[in-house]
mmCIF file of N, CA and C in Angstrom:
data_model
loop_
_atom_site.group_PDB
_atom_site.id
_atom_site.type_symbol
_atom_site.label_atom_id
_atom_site.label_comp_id
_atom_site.label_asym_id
_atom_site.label_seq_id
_atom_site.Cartn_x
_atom_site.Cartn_y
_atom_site.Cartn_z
ATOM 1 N N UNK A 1285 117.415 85.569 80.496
ATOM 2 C CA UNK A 1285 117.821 85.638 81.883
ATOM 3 C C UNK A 1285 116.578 85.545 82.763
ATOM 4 N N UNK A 1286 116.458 84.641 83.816
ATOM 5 C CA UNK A 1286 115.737 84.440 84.504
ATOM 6 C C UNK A 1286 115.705 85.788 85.594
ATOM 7 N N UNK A 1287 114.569 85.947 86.760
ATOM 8 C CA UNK A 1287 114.257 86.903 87.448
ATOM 9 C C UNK A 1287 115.235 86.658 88.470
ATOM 10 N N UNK A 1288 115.125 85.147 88.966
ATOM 11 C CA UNK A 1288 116.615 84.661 90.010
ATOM 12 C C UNK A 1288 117.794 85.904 89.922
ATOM 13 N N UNK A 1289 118.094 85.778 89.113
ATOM 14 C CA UNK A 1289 119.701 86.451 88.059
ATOM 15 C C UNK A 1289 119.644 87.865 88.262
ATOM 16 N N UNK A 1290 118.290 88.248 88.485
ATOM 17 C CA UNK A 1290 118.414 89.810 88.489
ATOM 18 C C UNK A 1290 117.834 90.119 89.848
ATOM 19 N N UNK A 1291 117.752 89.803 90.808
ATOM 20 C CA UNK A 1291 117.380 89.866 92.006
ATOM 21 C C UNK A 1291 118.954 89.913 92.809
ATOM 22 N N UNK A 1292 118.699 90.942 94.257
ATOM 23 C CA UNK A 1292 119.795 91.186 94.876
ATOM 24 C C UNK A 1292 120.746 90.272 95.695
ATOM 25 N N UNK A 1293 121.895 89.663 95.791
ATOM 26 C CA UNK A 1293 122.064 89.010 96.455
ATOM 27 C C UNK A 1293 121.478 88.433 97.862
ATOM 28 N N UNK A 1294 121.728 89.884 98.400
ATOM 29 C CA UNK A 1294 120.966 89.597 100.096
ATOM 30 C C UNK A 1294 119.388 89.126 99.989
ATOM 31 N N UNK A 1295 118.856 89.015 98.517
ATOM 32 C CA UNK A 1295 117.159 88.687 98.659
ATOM 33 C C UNK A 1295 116.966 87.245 98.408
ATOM 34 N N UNK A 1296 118.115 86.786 97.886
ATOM 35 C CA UNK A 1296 118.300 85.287 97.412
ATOM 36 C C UNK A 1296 118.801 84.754 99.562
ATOM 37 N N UNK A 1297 119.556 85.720 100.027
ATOM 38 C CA UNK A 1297 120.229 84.946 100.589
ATOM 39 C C UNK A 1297 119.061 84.695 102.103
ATOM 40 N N UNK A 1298 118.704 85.974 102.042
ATOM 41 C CA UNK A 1298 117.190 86.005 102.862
ATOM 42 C C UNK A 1298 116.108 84.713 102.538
ATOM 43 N N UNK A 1299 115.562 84.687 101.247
ATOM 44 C CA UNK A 1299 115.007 83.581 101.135
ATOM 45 C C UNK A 1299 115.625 82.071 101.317
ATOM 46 N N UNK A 1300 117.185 81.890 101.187
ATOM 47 C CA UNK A 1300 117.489 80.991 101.162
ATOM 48 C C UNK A 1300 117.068 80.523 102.623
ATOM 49 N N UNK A 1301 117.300 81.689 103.996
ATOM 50 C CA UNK A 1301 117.113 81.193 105.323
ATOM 51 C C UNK A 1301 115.565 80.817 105.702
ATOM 52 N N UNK A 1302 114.913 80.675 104.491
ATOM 53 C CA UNK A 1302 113.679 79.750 104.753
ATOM 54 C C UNK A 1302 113.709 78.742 104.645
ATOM 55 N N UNK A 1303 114.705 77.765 103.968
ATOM 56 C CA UNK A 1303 114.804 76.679 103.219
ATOM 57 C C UNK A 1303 114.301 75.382 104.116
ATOM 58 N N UNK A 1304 114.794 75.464 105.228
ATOM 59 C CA UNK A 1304 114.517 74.312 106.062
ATOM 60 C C UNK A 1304 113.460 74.499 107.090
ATOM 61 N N UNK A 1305 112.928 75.229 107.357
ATOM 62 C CA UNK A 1305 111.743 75.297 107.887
ATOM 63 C C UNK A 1305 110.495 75.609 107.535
ATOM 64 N N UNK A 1306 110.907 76.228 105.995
ATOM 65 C CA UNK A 1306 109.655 76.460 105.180
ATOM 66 C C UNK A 1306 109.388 75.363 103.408
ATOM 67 N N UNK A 1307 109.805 74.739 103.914
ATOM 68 C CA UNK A 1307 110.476 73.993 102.445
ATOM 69 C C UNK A 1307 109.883 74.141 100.907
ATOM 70 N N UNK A 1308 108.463 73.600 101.662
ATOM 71 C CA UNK A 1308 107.407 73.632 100.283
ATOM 72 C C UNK A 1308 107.622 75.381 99.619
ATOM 73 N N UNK A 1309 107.057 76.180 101.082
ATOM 74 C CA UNK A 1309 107.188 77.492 100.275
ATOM 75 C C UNK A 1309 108.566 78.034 99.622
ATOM 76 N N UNK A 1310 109.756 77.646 100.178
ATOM 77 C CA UNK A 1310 110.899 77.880 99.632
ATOM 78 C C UNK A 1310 110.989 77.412 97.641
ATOM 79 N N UNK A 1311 110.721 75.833 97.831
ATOM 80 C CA UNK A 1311 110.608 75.321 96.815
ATOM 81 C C UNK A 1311 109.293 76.161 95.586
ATOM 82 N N UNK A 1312 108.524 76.309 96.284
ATOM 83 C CA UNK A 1312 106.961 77.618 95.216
ATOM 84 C C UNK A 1312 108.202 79.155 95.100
ATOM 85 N N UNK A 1313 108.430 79.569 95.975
ATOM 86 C CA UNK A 1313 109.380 80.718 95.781
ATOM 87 C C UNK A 1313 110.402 80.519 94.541
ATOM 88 N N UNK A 1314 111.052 79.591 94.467
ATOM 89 C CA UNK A 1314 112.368 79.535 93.609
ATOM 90 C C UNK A 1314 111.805 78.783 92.428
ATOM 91 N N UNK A 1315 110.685 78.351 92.101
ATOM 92 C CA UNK A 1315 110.693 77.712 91.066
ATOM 93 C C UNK A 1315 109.536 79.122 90.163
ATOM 94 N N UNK A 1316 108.977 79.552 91.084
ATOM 95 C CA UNK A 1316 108.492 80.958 90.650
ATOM 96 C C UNK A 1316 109.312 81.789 89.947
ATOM 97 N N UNK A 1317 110.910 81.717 90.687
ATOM 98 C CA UNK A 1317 111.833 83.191 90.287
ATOM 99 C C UNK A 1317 112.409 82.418 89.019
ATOM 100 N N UNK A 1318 112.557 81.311 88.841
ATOM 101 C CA UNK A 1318 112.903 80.825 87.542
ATOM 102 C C UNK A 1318 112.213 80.216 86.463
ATOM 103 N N UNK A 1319 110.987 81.068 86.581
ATOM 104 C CA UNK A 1319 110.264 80.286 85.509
ATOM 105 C C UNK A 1319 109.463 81.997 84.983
ATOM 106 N N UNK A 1320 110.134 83.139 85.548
ATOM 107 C CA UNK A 1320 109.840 84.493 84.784
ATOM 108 C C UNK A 1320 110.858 85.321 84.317
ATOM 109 N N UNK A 1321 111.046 85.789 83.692
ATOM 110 C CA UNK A 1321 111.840 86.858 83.413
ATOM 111 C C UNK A 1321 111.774 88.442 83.405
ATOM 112 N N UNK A 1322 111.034 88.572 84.183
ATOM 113 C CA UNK A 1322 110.625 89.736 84.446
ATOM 114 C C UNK A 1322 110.137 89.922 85.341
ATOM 115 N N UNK A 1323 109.986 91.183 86.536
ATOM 116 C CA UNK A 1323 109.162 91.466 87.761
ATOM 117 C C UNK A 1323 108.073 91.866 87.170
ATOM 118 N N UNK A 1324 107.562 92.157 86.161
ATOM 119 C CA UNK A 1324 105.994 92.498 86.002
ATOM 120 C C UNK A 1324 105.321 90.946 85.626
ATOM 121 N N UNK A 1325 105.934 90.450 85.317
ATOM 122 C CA UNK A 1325 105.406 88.749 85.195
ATOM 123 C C UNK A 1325 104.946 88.140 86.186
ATOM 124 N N UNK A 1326 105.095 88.957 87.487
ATOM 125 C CA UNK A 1326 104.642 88.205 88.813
ATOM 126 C C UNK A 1326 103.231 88.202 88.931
ATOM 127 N N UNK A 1327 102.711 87.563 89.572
ATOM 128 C CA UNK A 1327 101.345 87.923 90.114
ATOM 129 C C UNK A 1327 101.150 88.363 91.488
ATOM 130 N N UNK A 1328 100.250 88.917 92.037
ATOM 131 C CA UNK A 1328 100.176 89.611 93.218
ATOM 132 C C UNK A 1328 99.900 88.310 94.670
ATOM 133 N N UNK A 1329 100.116 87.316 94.228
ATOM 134 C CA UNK A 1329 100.197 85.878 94.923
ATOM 135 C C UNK A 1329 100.875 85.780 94.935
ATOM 136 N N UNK A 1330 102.387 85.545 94.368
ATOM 137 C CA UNK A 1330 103.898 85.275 94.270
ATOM 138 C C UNK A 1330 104.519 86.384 94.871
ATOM 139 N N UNK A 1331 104.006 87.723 94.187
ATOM 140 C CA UNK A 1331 104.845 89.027 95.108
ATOM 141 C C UNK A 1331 104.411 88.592 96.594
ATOM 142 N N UNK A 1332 102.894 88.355 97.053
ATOM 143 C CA UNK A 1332 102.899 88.266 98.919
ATOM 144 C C UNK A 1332 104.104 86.830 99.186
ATOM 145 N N UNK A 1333 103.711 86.115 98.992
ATOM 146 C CA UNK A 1333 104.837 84.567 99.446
ATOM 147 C C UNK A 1333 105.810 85.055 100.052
ATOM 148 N N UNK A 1334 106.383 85.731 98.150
ATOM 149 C CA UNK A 1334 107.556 86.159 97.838
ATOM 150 C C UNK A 1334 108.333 86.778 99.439
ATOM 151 N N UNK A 1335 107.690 88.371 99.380
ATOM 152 C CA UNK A 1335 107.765 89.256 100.517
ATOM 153 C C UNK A 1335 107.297 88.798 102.001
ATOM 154 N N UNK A 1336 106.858 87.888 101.991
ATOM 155 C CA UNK A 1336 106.743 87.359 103.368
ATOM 156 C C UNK A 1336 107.752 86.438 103.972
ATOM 157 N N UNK A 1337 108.946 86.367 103.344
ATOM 158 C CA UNK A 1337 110.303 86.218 104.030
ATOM 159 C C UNK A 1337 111.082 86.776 104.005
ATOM 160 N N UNK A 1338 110.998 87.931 103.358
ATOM 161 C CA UNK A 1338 111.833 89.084 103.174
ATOM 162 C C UNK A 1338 112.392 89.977 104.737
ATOM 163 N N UNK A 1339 113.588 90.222 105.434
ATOM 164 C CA UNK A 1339 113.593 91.104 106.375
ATOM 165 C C UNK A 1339 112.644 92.442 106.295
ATOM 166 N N UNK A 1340 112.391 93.232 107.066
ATOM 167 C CA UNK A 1340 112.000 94.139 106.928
ATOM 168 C C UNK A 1340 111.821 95.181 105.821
ATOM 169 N N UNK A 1341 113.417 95.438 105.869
ATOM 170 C CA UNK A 1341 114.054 95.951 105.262
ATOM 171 C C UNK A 1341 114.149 96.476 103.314
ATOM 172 N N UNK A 1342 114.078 94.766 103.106
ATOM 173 C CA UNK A 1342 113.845 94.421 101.850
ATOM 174 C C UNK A 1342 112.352 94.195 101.218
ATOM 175 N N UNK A 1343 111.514 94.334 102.530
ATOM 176 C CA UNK A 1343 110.118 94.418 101.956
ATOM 177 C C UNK A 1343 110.010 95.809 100.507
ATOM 178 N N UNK A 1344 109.091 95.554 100.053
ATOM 179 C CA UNK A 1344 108.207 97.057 99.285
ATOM 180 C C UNK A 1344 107.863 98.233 100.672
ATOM 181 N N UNK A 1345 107.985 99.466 100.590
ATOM 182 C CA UNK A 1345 107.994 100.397 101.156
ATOM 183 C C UNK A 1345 106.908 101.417 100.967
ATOM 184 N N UNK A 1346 106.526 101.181 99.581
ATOM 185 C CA UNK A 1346 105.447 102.089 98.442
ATOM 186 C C UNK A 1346 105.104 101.494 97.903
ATOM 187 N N UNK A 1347 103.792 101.875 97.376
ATOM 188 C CA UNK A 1347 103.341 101.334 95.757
ATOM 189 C C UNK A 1347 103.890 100.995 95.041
ATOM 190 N N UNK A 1348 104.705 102.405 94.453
ATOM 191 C CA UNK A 1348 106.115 102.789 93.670
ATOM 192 C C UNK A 1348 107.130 100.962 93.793
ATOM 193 N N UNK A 1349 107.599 100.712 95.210
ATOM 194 C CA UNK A 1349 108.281 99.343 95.548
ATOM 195 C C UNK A 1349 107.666 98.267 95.108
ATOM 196 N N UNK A 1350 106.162 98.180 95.161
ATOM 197 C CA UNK A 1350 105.420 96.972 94.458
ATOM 198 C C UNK A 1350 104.777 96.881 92.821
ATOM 199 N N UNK A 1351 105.175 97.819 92.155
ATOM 200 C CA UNK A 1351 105.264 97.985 91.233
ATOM 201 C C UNK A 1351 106.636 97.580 90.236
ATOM 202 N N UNK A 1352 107.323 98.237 90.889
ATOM 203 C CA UNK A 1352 108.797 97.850 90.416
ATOM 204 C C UNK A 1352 109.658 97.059 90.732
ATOM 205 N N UNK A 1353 109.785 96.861 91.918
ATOM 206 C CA UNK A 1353 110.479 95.542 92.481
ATOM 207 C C UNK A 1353 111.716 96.095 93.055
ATOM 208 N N UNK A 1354 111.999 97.652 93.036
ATOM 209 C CA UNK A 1354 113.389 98.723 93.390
ATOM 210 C C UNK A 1354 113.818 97.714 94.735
ATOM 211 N N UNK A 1355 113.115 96.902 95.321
ATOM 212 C CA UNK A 1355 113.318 96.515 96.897
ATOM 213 C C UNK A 1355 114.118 95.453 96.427
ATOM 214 N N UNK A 1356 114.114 94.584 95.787
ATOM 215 C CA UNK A 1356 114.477 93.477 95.689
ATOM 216 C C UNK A 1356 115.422 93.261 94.116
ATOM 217 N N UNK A 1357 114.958 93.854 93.136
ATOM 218 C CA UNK A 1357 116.036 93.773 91.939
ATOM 219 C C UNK A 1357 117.546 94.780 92.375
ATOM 220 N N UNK A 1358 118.380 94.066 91.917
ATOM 221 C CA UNK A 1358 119.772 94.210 91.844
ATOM 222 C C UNK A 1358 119.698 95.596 90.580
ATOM 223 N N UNK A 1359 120.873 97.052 90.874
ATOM 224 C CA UNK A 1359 120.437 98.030 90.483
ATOM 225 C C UNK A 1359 120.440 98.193 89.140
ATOM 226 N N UNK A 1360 121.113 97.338 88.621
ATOM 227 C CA UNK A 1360 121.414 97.139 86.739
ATOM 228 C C UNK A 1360 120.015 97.174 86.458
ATOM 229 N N UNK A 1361 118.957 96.182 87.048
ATOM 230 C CA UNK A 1361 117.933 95.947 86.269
ATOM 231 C C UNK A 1361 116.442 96.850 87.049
ATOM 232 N N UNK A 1362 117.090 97.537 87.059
ATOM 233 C CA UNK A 1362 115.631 98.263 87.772
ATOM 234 C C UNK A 1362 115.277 99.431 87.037
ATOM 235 N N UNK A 1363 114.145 99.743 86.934
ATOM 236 C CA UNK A 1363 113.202 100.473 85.699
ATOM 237 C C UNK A 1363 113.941 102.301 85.922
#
């Protein structure tokens, strides 16, 4: 299972509202979330991108949030 798959709806749907004005980065974003299977597989280059289209909301909050990904994984898969 790809990272896509385990990520929250509203974080897919957030990034999706980059699609047309951010394209390239949209396209680095999604080919990122499907080419790991895991949130510790990220690198700390993909987590910023990543979180820099994120609402507020869904950003990391803590360490604790950038460590684990609690902000953005869907609750089945969170540590």
């Amino acid at each position: 299972m790809k990272l896509i798959d385990k990520l929250k709806p509203e974080v897919v749907e957030a990034l999706d509202e980059a699609k047309i004005k951010y394209s390239s980065s949209h396209r680095s974003i999604f080919a990122t979330l499907n080419s790991v299977s895991e949130y510790r597989d990220l690198t700390i280059d993909q987590l910023n991108l990543i979180t820099a289209y994120l609402p507020q909301d869904l950003k990391p909050y803590s360490e604790i949030g950038w460590m684990y990904g609690d902000n953005i994984l869907d609750k089945k898969y969170r540590l």
